[in-house]
PDB file of C-alpha atoms in Angstrom:
ATOM      1  CA  MET A 278      -1.865 -15.480 -27.834  1.00 50.00           C
ATOM      2  CA  ASN A 279       1.173 -15.947 -30.038  1.00 48.00           C
ATOM      3  CA  SER A 280       3.814 -18.186 -28.570  1.00 49.00           C
ATOM      4  CA  LEU A 281       7.476 -17.465 -29.006  1.00 53.00           C
ATOM      5  CA  PRO A 282       9.627 -20.025 -30.820  1.00 57.00           C
ATOM      6  CA  ASN A 283      11.324 -22.589 -28.594  1.00 69.00           C
ATOM      7  CA  ASP A 284      14.670 -21.292 -27.441  1.00 78.00           C
ATOM      8  CA  PRO A 285      17.391 -23.909 -26.812  1.00 83.00           C
ATOM      9  CA  ASN A 286      18.686 -21.789 -23.907  1.00 86.00           C
ATOM     10  CA  VAL A 287      15.248 -21.906 -22.293  1.00 86.00           C
ATOM     11  CA  THR A 288      15.040 -25.669 -22.769  1.00 88.00           C
ATOM     12  CA  LYS A 289      18.458 -26.109 -21.139  1.00 91.00           C
ATOM     13  CA  ALA A 290      17.487 -23.760 -18.308  1.00 90.00           C
ATOM     14  CA  LEU A 291      14.266 -25.706 -17.729  1.00 90.00           C
ATOM     15  CA  GLN A 292      16.204 -28.963 -17.573  1.00 92.00           C
ATOM     16  CA  ARG A 293      18.570 -27.447 -15.005  1.00 92.00           C
ATOM     17  CA  VAL A 294      15.634 -26.145 -12.957  1.00 90.00           C
ATOM     18  CA  LEU A 295      14.100 -29.612 -12.964  1.00 91.00           C
ATOM     19  CA  ARG A 296      17.433 -30.968 -11.673  1.00 92.00           C
ATOM     20  CA  GLY A 297      17.222 -28.567  -8.733  1.00 92.00           C
ATOM     21  CA  GLU A 298      19.056 -25.481  -9.991  1.00 90.00           C
ATOM     22  CA  THR A 299      16.118 -23.186  -9.270  1.00 89.00           C
ATOM     23  CA  ALA A 300      18.071 -19.992  -9.991  1.00 92.00           C
ATOM     24  CA  GLU A 301      18.040 -20.993 -13.672  1.00 90.00           C
ATOM     25  CA  PHE A 302      14.344 -20.134 -13.826  1.00 91.00           C
ATOM     26  CA  GLU A 303      15.503 -16.534 -14.198  1.00 92.00           C
ATOM     27  CA  VAL A 304      16.571 -17.367 -17.783  1.00 90.00           C
ATOM     28  CA  VAL A 305      13.023 -18.526 -18.493  1.00 90.00           C
ATOM     29  CA  LEU A 306      11.523 -15.506 -16.787  1.00 91.00           C
ATOM     30  CA  ARG A 307      13.672 -13.080 -18.767  1.00 91.00           C
ATOM     31  CA  ARG A 308      12.783 -14.800 -22.042  1.00 91.00           C
ATOM     32  CA  TYR A 309       9.008 -14.620 -21.595  1.00 93.00           C
ATOM     33  CA  GLU A 310       8.452 -11.734 -19.188  1.00 93.00           C
ATOM     34  CA  ARG A 311       7.968  -8.925 -21.722  1.00 93.00           C
ATOM     35  CA  ALA A 312       5.740 -10.918 -24.035  1.00 93.00           C
ATOM     36  CA  LEU A 313       3.586 -12.205 -21.186  1.00 94.00           C
ATOM     37  CA  ARG A 314       3.225  -8.805 -19.534  1.00 92.00           C
ATOM     38  CA  GLY A 315       2.381  -7.239 -22.892  1.00 93.00           C
ATOM     39  CA  TRP A 316      -0.265  -9.834 -23.644  1.00 94.00           C
ATOM     40  CA  LEU A 317      -1.773  -9.456 -20.186  1.00 93.00           C
ATOM     41  CA  ALA A 318      -1.755  -5.650 -20.385  1.00 91.00           C
ATOM     42  CA  ALA A 319      -3.844  -5.916 -23.537  1.00 92.00           C
ATOM     43  CA  HIS A 320      -6.337  -8.310 -21.939  1.00 92.00           C
ATOM     44  CA  VAL A 321      -6.787  -7.299 -18.298  1.00 90.00           C
ATOM     45  CA  PRO A 322      -9.866  -5.290 -17.372  1.00 86.00           C
ATOM     46  CA  MET A 323      -9.411  -1.791 -16.030  1.00 83.00           C
ATOM     47  CA  GLY A 324      -8.225  -1.778 -12.440  1.00 79.00           C
ATOM     48  CA  VAL A 325      -6.442  -5.127 -12.655  1.00 85.00           C
ATOM     49  CA  ASP A 326      -2.666  -5.107 -12.352  1.00 88.00           C
ATOM     50  CA  ALA A 327      -1.183  -6.986 -15.314  1.00 91.00           C
ATOM     51  CA  ASP A 328       2.125  -7.293 -13.470  1.00 92.00           C
ATOM     52  CA  GLU A 329       0.398  -9.045 -10.569  1.00 93.00           C
ATOM     53  CA  ILE A 330      -1.212 -11.582 -12.912  1.00 95.00           C
ATOM     54  CA  ALA A 331       2.133 -12.102 -14.669  1.00 95.00           C
ATOM     55  CA  GLN A 332       3.811 -12.691 -11.311  1.00 95.00           C
ATOM     56  CA  ARG A 333       1.162 -15.234 -10.319  1.00 95.00           C
ATOM     57  CA  SER A 334       1.554 -16.933 -13.692  1.00 96.00           C
ATOM     58  CA  PHE A 335       5.310 -17.316 -13.313  1.00 95.00           C
ATOM     59  CA  VAL A 336       4.914 -18.595  -9.752  1.00 95.00           C
ATOM     60  CA  ALA A 337       2.300 -21.115 -10.906  1.00 96.00           C
ATOM     61  CA  ALA A 338       4.498 -22.219 -13.814  1.00 95.00           C
ATOM     62  CA  PHE A 339       7.476 -22.652 -11.506  1.00 94.00           C
ATOM     63  CA  SER A 340       5.502 -24.616  -8.930  1.00 94.00           C
ATOM     64  CA  ARG A 341       3.982 -26.863 -11.622  1.00 94.00           C
ATOM     65  CA  LEU A 342       7.136 -27.266 -13.703  1.00 92.00           C
ATOM     66  CA  GLN A 343       7.148 -31.033 -13.085  1.00 92.00           C
ATOM     67  CA  GLU A 344       3.977 -31.173 -15.224  1.00 93.00           C
ATOM     68  CA  PHE A 345       5.670 -29.506 -18.205  1.00 92.00           C
ATOM     69  CA  GLU A 346       6.945 -31.847 -20.904  1.00 90.00           C
ATOM     70  CA  ILE A 347      10.419 -30.829 -22.098  1.00 89.00           C
ATOM     71  CA  GLY A 348      10.474 -30.454 -25.864  1.00 86.00           C
ATOM     72  CA  THR A 349       6.974 -29.006 -26.075  1.00 89.00           C
ATOM     73  CA  ASP A 350       6.222 -25.301 -26.392  1.00 91.00           C
ATOM     74  CA  PHE A 351       6.907 -23.732 -22.990  1.00 92.00           C
ATOM     75  CA  GLY A 352       5.583 -20.353 -24.154  1.00 92.00           C
ATOM     76  CA  ALA A 353       2.205 -21.828 -25.055  1.00 93.00           C
ATOM     77  CA  TRP A 354       2.098 -23.633 -21.702  1.00 94.00           C
ATOM     78  CA  LEU A 355       2.982 -20.445 -19.801  1.00 95.00           C
ATOM     79  CA  PHE A 356       0.433 -18.345 -21.694  1.00 95.00           C
ATOM     80  CA  THR A 357      -2.242 -20.948 -20.958  1.00 96.00           C
ATOM     81  CA  ILE A 358      -1.445 -20.665 -17.262  1.00 96.00           C
ATOM     82  CA  ALA A 359      -1.627 -16.866 -17.563  1.00 96.00           C
ATOM     83  CA  ARG A 360      -4.978 -17.090 -19.332  1.00 96.00           C
ATOM     84  CA  TYR A 361      -6.376 -19.192 -16.481  1.00 96.00           C
ATOM     85  CA  GLN A 362      -4.902 -16.821 -13.893  1.00 96.00           C
ATOM     86  CA  LEU A 363      -6.619 -13.950 -15.702  1.00 94.00           C
ATOM     87  CA  MET A 364      -9.940 -15.801 -15.857  1.00 94.00           C
ATOM     88  CA  THR A 365      -9.697 -16.522 -12.122  1.00 94.00           C
ATOM     89  CA  GLU A 366      -9.086 -12.845 -11.380  1.00 92.00           C
ATOM     90  CA  LYS A 367     -12.012 -11.775 -13.584  1.00 91.00           C
ATOM     91  CA  THR A 368     -14.278 -14.251 -11.785  1.00 91.00           C
ATOM     92  CA  ARG A 369     -13.127 -12.921  -8.412  1.00 90.00           C
ATOM     93  CA  LEU A 370     -13.848  -9.339  -9.514  1.00 88.00           C
ATOM     94  CA  ARG A 371     -17.300 -10.290 -10.819  1.00 87.00           C
ATOM     95  CA  ARG A 372     -18.147 -11.887  -7.473  1.00 88.00           C
ATOM     96  CA  ILE A 373     -17.045  -8.786  -5.583  1.00 85.00           C
ATOM     97  CA  ALA A 374     -19.000  -6.513  -7.931  1.00 83.00           C
ATOM     98  CA  ASP A 375     -22.068  -8.742  -7.646  1.00 83.00           C
ATOM     99  CA  TYR A 376     -21.867  -8.710  -3.854  1.00 80.00           C
ATOM    100  CA  HIS A 377     -21.582  -4.923  -3.733  1.00 78.00           C
ATOM    101  CA  ALA A 378     -24.352  -4.445  -6.289  1.00 80.00           C
ATOM    102  CA  ARG A 379     -26.612  -6.834  -4.421  1.00 79.00           C
ATOM    103  CA  TYR A 380     -25.972  -5.861  -0.804  1.00 80.00           C
ATOM    104  CA  GLY A 381     -24.285  -2.452  -0.895  1.00 80.00           C
ATOM    105  CA  PRO A 382     -27.390  -0.278  -1.359  1.00 82.00           C
ATOM    106  CA  GLU A 383     -29.284  -2.102   1.395  1.00 83.00           C
ATOM    107  CA  LEU A 384     -26.395  -1.823   3.868  1.00 81.00           C
ATOM    108  CA  LEU A 385     -25.944   1.842   3.038  1.00 80.00           C
ATOM    109  CA  GLN A 386     -29.649   2.495   3.528  1.00 83.00           C
ATOM    110  CA  ARG A 387     -29.627   0.752   6.909  1.00 84.00           C
ATOM    111  CA  GLU A 388     -26.681   2.839   8.080  1.00 79.00           C
ATOM    112  CA  LEU A 389     -28.314   6.057   6.846  1.00 79.00           C
ATOM    113  CA  ASP A 390     -31.574   5.129   8.576  1.00 82.00           C
ATOM    114  CA  ARG A 391     -29.709   4.393  11.801  1.00 77.00           C
ATOM    115  CA  ARG A 392     -27.875   7.703  11.690  1.00 73.00           C
ATOM    116  CA  CYS A 393     -31.001   9.695  10.811  1.00 78.00           C
ATOM    117  CA  SER A 394     -32.910   8.151  13.704  1.00 80.00           C
ATOM    118  CA  GLU A 395     -30.394   9.486  16.253  1.00 77.00           C
ATOM    119  CA  SER A 396     -31.511  12.663  17.969  1.00 80.00           C
ATOM    120  CA  PRO A 397     -29.586  15.950  17.719  1.00 82.00           C
ATOM    121  CA  GLU A 398     -28.748  15.530  21.414  1.00 85.00           C
ATOM    122  CA  VAL A 399     -26.946  12.265  20.660  1.00 83.00           C
ATOM    123  CA  TRP A 400     -24.908  13.969  17.948  1.00 83.00           C
ATOM    124  CA  THR A 401     -24.067  16.843  20.286  1.00 88.00           C
ATOM    125  CA  THR A 402     -22.941  14.346  22.918  1.00 90.00           C
ATOM    126  CA  LYS A 403     -20.842  12.467  20.367  1.00 88.00           C
ATOM    127  CA  LEU A 404     -19.149  15.692  19.281  1.00 90.00           C
ATOM    128  CA  GLU A 405     -18.369  16.567  22.909  1.00 92.00           C
ATOM    129  CA  TYR A 406     -16.896  13.102  23.424  1.00 93.00           C
ATOM    130  CA  LEU A 407     -14.904  13.452  20.215  1.00 92.00           C
ATOM    131  CA  GLU A 408     -13.335  16.669  21.524  1.00 93.00           C
ATOM    132  CA  GLN A 409     -12.478  14.947  24.813  1.00 93.00           C
ATOM    133  CA  CYS A 410     -11.057  11.930  22.991  1.00 94.00           C
ATOM    134  CA  LEU A 411      -8.967  14.176  20.738  1.00 94.00           C
ATOM    135  CA  GLU A 412      -7.541  15.844  23.848  1.00 93.00           C
ATOM    136  CA  SER A 413      -6.583  12.431  25.219  1.00 93.00           C
ATOM    137  CA  LEU A 414      -4.471  11.687  22.117  1.00 92.00           C
ATOM    138  CA  GLY A 415      -0.784  12.419  22.344  1.00 90.00           C
ATOM    139  CA  ASP A 416       0.538  15.530  20.605  1.00 92.00           C
ATOM    140  CA  HIS A 417       2.157  13.404  17.903  1.00 91.00           C
ATOM    141  CA  LEU A 418      -1.142  11.738  16.939  1.00 93.00           C
ATOM    142  CA  ARG A 419      -3.176  14.919  17.309  1.00 94.00           C
ATOM    143  CA  ARG A 420      -0.825  16.601  14.836  1.00 94.00           C
ATOM    144  CA  PHE A 421      -1.848  14.068  12.148  1.00 94.00           C
ATOM    145  CA  VAL A 422      -5.531  14.825  12.812  1.00 93.00           C
ATOM    146  CA  THR A 423      -4.902  18.577  12.650  1.00 94.00           C
ATOM    147  CA  TRP A 424      -2.974  18.329   9.406  1.00 95.00           C
ATOM    148  CA  ARG A 425      -5.532  16.125   7.691  1.00 93.00           C
ATOM    149  CA  TYR A 426      -8.879  17.361   8.989  1.00 90.00           C
ATOM    150  CA  ASP A 427      -8.354  20.926  10.232  1.00 90.00           C
ATOM    151  CA  GLU A 428      -5.795  22.146   7.710  1.00 91.00           C
ATOM    152  CA  GLU A 429      -6.918  19.686   4.961  1.00 91.00           C
ATOM    153  CA  ILE A 430      -3.332  18.936   3.963  1.00 93.00           C
ATOM    154  CA  PRO A 431      -2.954  16.285   1.215  1.00 93.00           C
ATOM    155  CA  LEU A 432      -1.605  12.886   2.245  1.00 93.00           C
ATOM    156  CA  GLN A 433       1.550  13.372   0.167  1.00 93.00           C
ATOM    157  CA  GLU A 434       2.452  16.517   2.087  1.00 94.00           C
ATOM    158  CA  ILE A 435       1.708  14.882   5.445  1.00 94.00           C
ATOM    159  CA  ALA A 436       4.001  12.037   4.413  1.00 94.00           C
ATOM    160  CA  ALA A 437       6.765  14.502   3.541  1.00 95.00           C
ATOM    161  CA  ARG A 438       6.311  16.423   6.812  1.00 94.00           C
ATOM    162  CA  SER A 439       6.323  13.289   8.939  1.00 94.00           C
ATOM    163  CA  GLY A 440       9.049  11.442   7.040  1.00 94.00           C
ATOM    164  CA  ARG A 441       6.715   8.526   6.294  1.00 92.00           C
ATOM    165  CA  SER A 442       5.315   6.964   3.166  1.00 92.00           C
ATOM    166  CA  VAL A 443       1.765   7.774   2.012  1.00 90.00           C
ATOM    167  CA  PRO A 444       0.552   4.233   2.873  1.00 90.00           C
ATOM    168  CA  ALA A 445       2.065   4.615   6.364  1.00 93.00           C
ATOM    169  CA  VAL A 446       0.233   7.930   6.817  1.00 93.00           C
ATOM    170  CA  LYS A 447      -3.042   6.349   5.657  1.00 93.00           C
ATOM    171  CA  LYS A 448      -2.568   3.509   8.135  1.00 94.00           C
ATOM    172  CA  GLN A 449      -1.735   5.944  10.945  1.00 94.00           C
ATOM    173  CA  LEU A 450      -4.896   7.964  10.249  1.00 94.00           C
ATOM    174  CA  TRP A 451      -6.941   4.752  10.103  1.00 94.00           C
ATOM    175  CA  LYS A 452      -5.585   3.706  13.515  1.00 95.00           C
ATOM    176  CA  ILE A 453      -6.274   7.155  14.971  1.00 95.00           C
ATOM    177  CA  ARG A 454      -9.868   7.092  13.693  1.00 94.00           C
ATOM    178  CA  GLY A 455     -10.270   3.640  15.244  1.00 94.00           C
ATOM    179  CA  LYS A 456      -8.922   4.876  18.594  1.00 94.00           C
ATOM    180  CA  LEU A 457     -11.255   7.859  18.517  1.00 94.00           C
ATOM    181  CA  GLN A 458     -14.259   5.670  17.688  1.00 93.00           C
ATOM    182  CA  GLU A 459     -13.407   3.270  20.529  1.00 95.00           C
ATOM    183  CA  CYS A 460     -13.019   6.203  22.914  1.00 94.00           C
ATOM    184  CA  ILE A 461     -16.378   7.709  21.899  1.00 93.00           C
ATOM    185  CA  ASP A 462     -18.123   4.324  22.143  1.00 92.00           C
ATOM    186  CA  ALA A 463     -16.623   3.699  25.583  1.00 94.00           C
ATOM    187  CA  ARG A 464     -17.758   7.114  26.833  1.00 92.00           C
ATOM    188  CA  LEU A 465     -21.237   6.579  25.398  1.00 89.00           C
ATOM    189  CA  ALA A 466     -21.436   3.202  27.108  1.00 90.00           C
ATOM    190  CA  THR A 467     -20.303   4.473  30.524  1.00 90.00           C
ATOM    191  CA  GLU A 468     -21.552   8.056  30.716  1.00 77.00           C
ATOM    192  CA  GLY A 469     -24.524   7.545  28.407  1.00 60.00           C
ATOM    193  CA  GLY A 470     -25.567   4.422  30.271  1.00 50.00           C
ATOM    194  CA  ALA A 471     -25.291   6.184  33.634  1.00 50.00           C
ATOM    195  CA  SER A 472     -27.783   8.898  32.712  1.00 45.00           C
TER     196      SER A 472
END
């Protein structure tokens, strides 16, 4: 983690920031941004966004600027913050991985057991309810289902056809699936409970 030599412009900008001229932090950001992002890119594990860690590091440095001692090496201080931000992210990822490794297989097995224990009649009923629930969707929403599941159109093309972004299409499909599941569950509860 090589620090960059102290820059008098950065020192002056830091002094102005400490006096309340927060826009001056941009001078500091521009001075260290490339070096910090480069260092992080070389050290982040796969799947971690170096830019996100850099952003968090700059935000942390800005919010803790009162702790920085003018005249000392700001670059070293900033890189130390970045190193701790990176360690925090790695710890978070390890916890998530540990949770999934520990509980994922058991949860998956339970769900598979539950699904396998349902009779073919239950599945037939669910499919009938799904068809009814699909019919109850508006044409606009049904079109998304048709494109994605009947015609197997990629999300990018659906986004282009609908004039939406890919994340918006994903969210729309997620909401539609939720509506369909609620509809099926409601029908199972009322009609299934009545029989």
